[in-house]
Amino acid sequence: MTLLNIIIALLIGAVIWTVLMTAIRAVANPPPEIDPEDVVDTRRRFRCSLCGTQVTMTVTNVAEPKPPRHCREEMDEVPAE
């Protein structure tokens, strides 16, 4: 009975180890390379229409100038003061 418990514990440990290592490898991937020419300085302010959170964007990607998302909705741009 004791040998069976040890074998089961080792199998469970191996499964947990495999799952955790797979998850760590998935998270540990480096971010994609960004071409410095695609990033420009800017000063845009956004506000979440649902909760009121404000964000000031100081750099933006030229290729994808979408507003940030908050509360699962795109934020509204606040006009310059």
mmCIF file of C-alpha atoms in Angstrom:
data_model
loop_
_atom_site.group_PDB
_atom_site.id
_atom_site.type_symbol
_atom_site.label_atom_id
_atom_site.label_comp_id
_atom_site.label_asym_id
_atom_site.label_seq_id
_atom_site.Cartn_x
_atom_site.Cartn_y
_atom_site.Cartn_z
ATOM 1 C CA MET A 1 0.000 0.000 0.000
ATOM 2 C CA THR A 2 2.831 2.403 0.821
ATOM 3 C CA LEU A 3 4.602 1.756 -2.507
ATOM 4 C CA LEU A 4 1.364 2.482 -4.378
ATOM 5 C CA ASN A 5 0.959 5.786 -2.494
ATOM 6 C CA ILE A 6 4.526 6.791 -3.392
ATOM 7 C CA ILE A 7 3.986 6.000 -7.081
ATOM 8 C CA ILE A 8 0.718 7.961 -7.149
ATOM 9 C CA ALA A 9 2.375 10.917 -5.397
ATOM 10 C CA LEU A 10 5.243 10.904 -7.903
ATOM 11 C CA LEU A 11 2.813 10.803 -10.828
ATOM 12 C CA ILE A 12 0.777 13.692 -9.417
ATOM 13 C CA GLY A 13 3.997 15.646 -8.811
ATOM 14 C CA ALA A 14 5.143 15.027 -12.398
ATOM 15 C CA VAL A 15 1.810 16.220 -13.783
ATOM 16 C CA ILE A 16 1.864 19.366 -11.633
ATOM 17 C CA TRP A 17 5.492 20.037 -12.626
ATOM 18 C CA THR A 18 4.668 19.658 -16.337
ATOM 19 C CA VAL A 19 1.637 21.946 -16.162
ATOM 20 C CA LEU A 20 3.485 24.638 -14.205
ATOM 21 C CA MET A 21 6.542 24.578 -16.486
ATOM 22 C CA THR A 22 4.289 24.887 -19.551
ATOM 23 C CA ALA A 23 2.508 27.867 -18.000
ATOM 24 C CA ILE A 24 5.797 29.552 -17.042
ATOM 25 C CA ARG A 25 7.194 29.076 -20.562
ATOM 26 C CA ALA A 26 4.040 30.592 -22.063
ATOM 27 C CA VAL A 27 4.304 33.674 -19.843
ATOM 28 C CA ALA A 28 8.078 34.027 -20.162
ATOM 29 C CA ASN A 29 8.066 34.732 -23.920
ATOM 30 C CA PRO A 30 9.687 38.083 -24.689
ATOM 31 C CA PRO A 31 7.481 40.877 -26.056
ATOM 32 C CA PRO A 32 7.519 41.421 -29.821
ATOM 33 C CA GLU A 33 10.205 43.633 -31.311
ATOM 34 C CA ILE A 34 9.092 47.246 -31.852
ATOM 35 C CA ASP A 35 10.614 49.322 -34.621
ATOM 36 C CA PRO A 36 11.641 52.697 -33.098
ATOM 37 C CA GLU A 37 10.496 54.443 -36.277
ATOM 38 C CA ASP A 38 6.908 53.295 -35.624
ATOM 39 C CA VAL A 39 6.739 55.045 -32.231
ATOM 40 C CA VAL A 40 6.209 58.802 -32.027
ATOM 41 C CA ASP A 41 5.924 61.218 -29.112
ATOM 42 C CA THR A 42 2.433 62.489 -28.455
ATOM 43 C CA ARG A 43 0.332 63.985 -25.680
ATOM 44 C CA ARG A 44 -3.173 62.549 -25.845
ATOM 45 C CA ARG A 45 -5.577 62.166 -22.922
ATOM 46 C CA PHE A 46 -8.313 59.559 -22.699
ATOM 47 C CA ARG A 47 -11.178 59.019 -20.262
ATOM 48 C CA CYS A 48 -13.197 55.863 -19.604
ATOM 49 C CA SER A 49 -16.866 56.639 -20.156
ATOM 50 C CA LEU A 50 -17.917 53.980 -17.629
ATOM 51 C CA CYS A 51 -15.741 54.615 -14.561
ATOM 52 C CA GLY A 52 -14.019 57.946 -15.302
ATOM 53 C CA THR A 53 -10.422 56.688 -15.237
ATOM 54 C CA GLN A 54 -8.089 58.998 -17.163
ATOM 55 C CA VAL A 55 -4.955 58.030 -19.079
ATOM 56 C CA THR A 56 -2.325 60.304 -20.617
ATOM 57 C CA MET A 57 -0.559 58.724 -23.585
ATOM 58 C CA THR A 58 2.940 60.100 -24.130
ATOM 59 C CA VAL A 59 4.030 57.807 -26.991
ATOM 60 C CA THR A 60 1.931 56.036 -29.581
ATOM 61 C CA ASN A 61 2.375 53.514 -32.353
ATOM 62 C CA VAL A 62 1.998 55.064 -35.800
ATOM 63 C CA ALA A 63 0.722 51.845 -37.351
ATOM 64 C CA GLU A 64 -2.134 51.353 -34.861
ATOM 65 C CA PRO A 65 -3.436 54.634 -33.364
ATOM 66 C CA LYS A 66 -6.401 53.033 -31.568
ATOM 67 C CA PRO A 67 -7.431 54.445 -28.184
ATOM 68 C CA PRO A 68 -6.678 52.298 -25.139
ATOM 69 C CA ARG A 69 -9.360 50.051 -23.635
ATOM 70 C CA HIS A 70 -10.676 50.176 -20.081
ATOM 71 C CA CYS A 71 -13.715 48.400 -18.590
ATOM 72 C CA ARG A 72 -13.757 46.433 -21.881
ATOM 73 C CA GLU A 73 -14.657 49.571 -23.837
ATOM 74 C CA GLU A 74 -12.554 51.954 -25.904
ATOM 75 C CA MET A 75 -11.750 55.132 -24.002
ATOM 76 C CA ASP A 76 -12.939 58.545 -25.229
ATOM 77 C CA GLU A 77 -10.326 61.118 -26.169
ATOM 78 C CA VAL A 78 -10.414 64.245 -23.976
ATOM 79 C CA PRO A 79 -9.941 67.441 -26.015
ATOM 80 C CA ALA A 80 -6.828 69.509 -25.306
ATOM 81 C CA GLU A 81 -7.298 72.215 -22.712
#
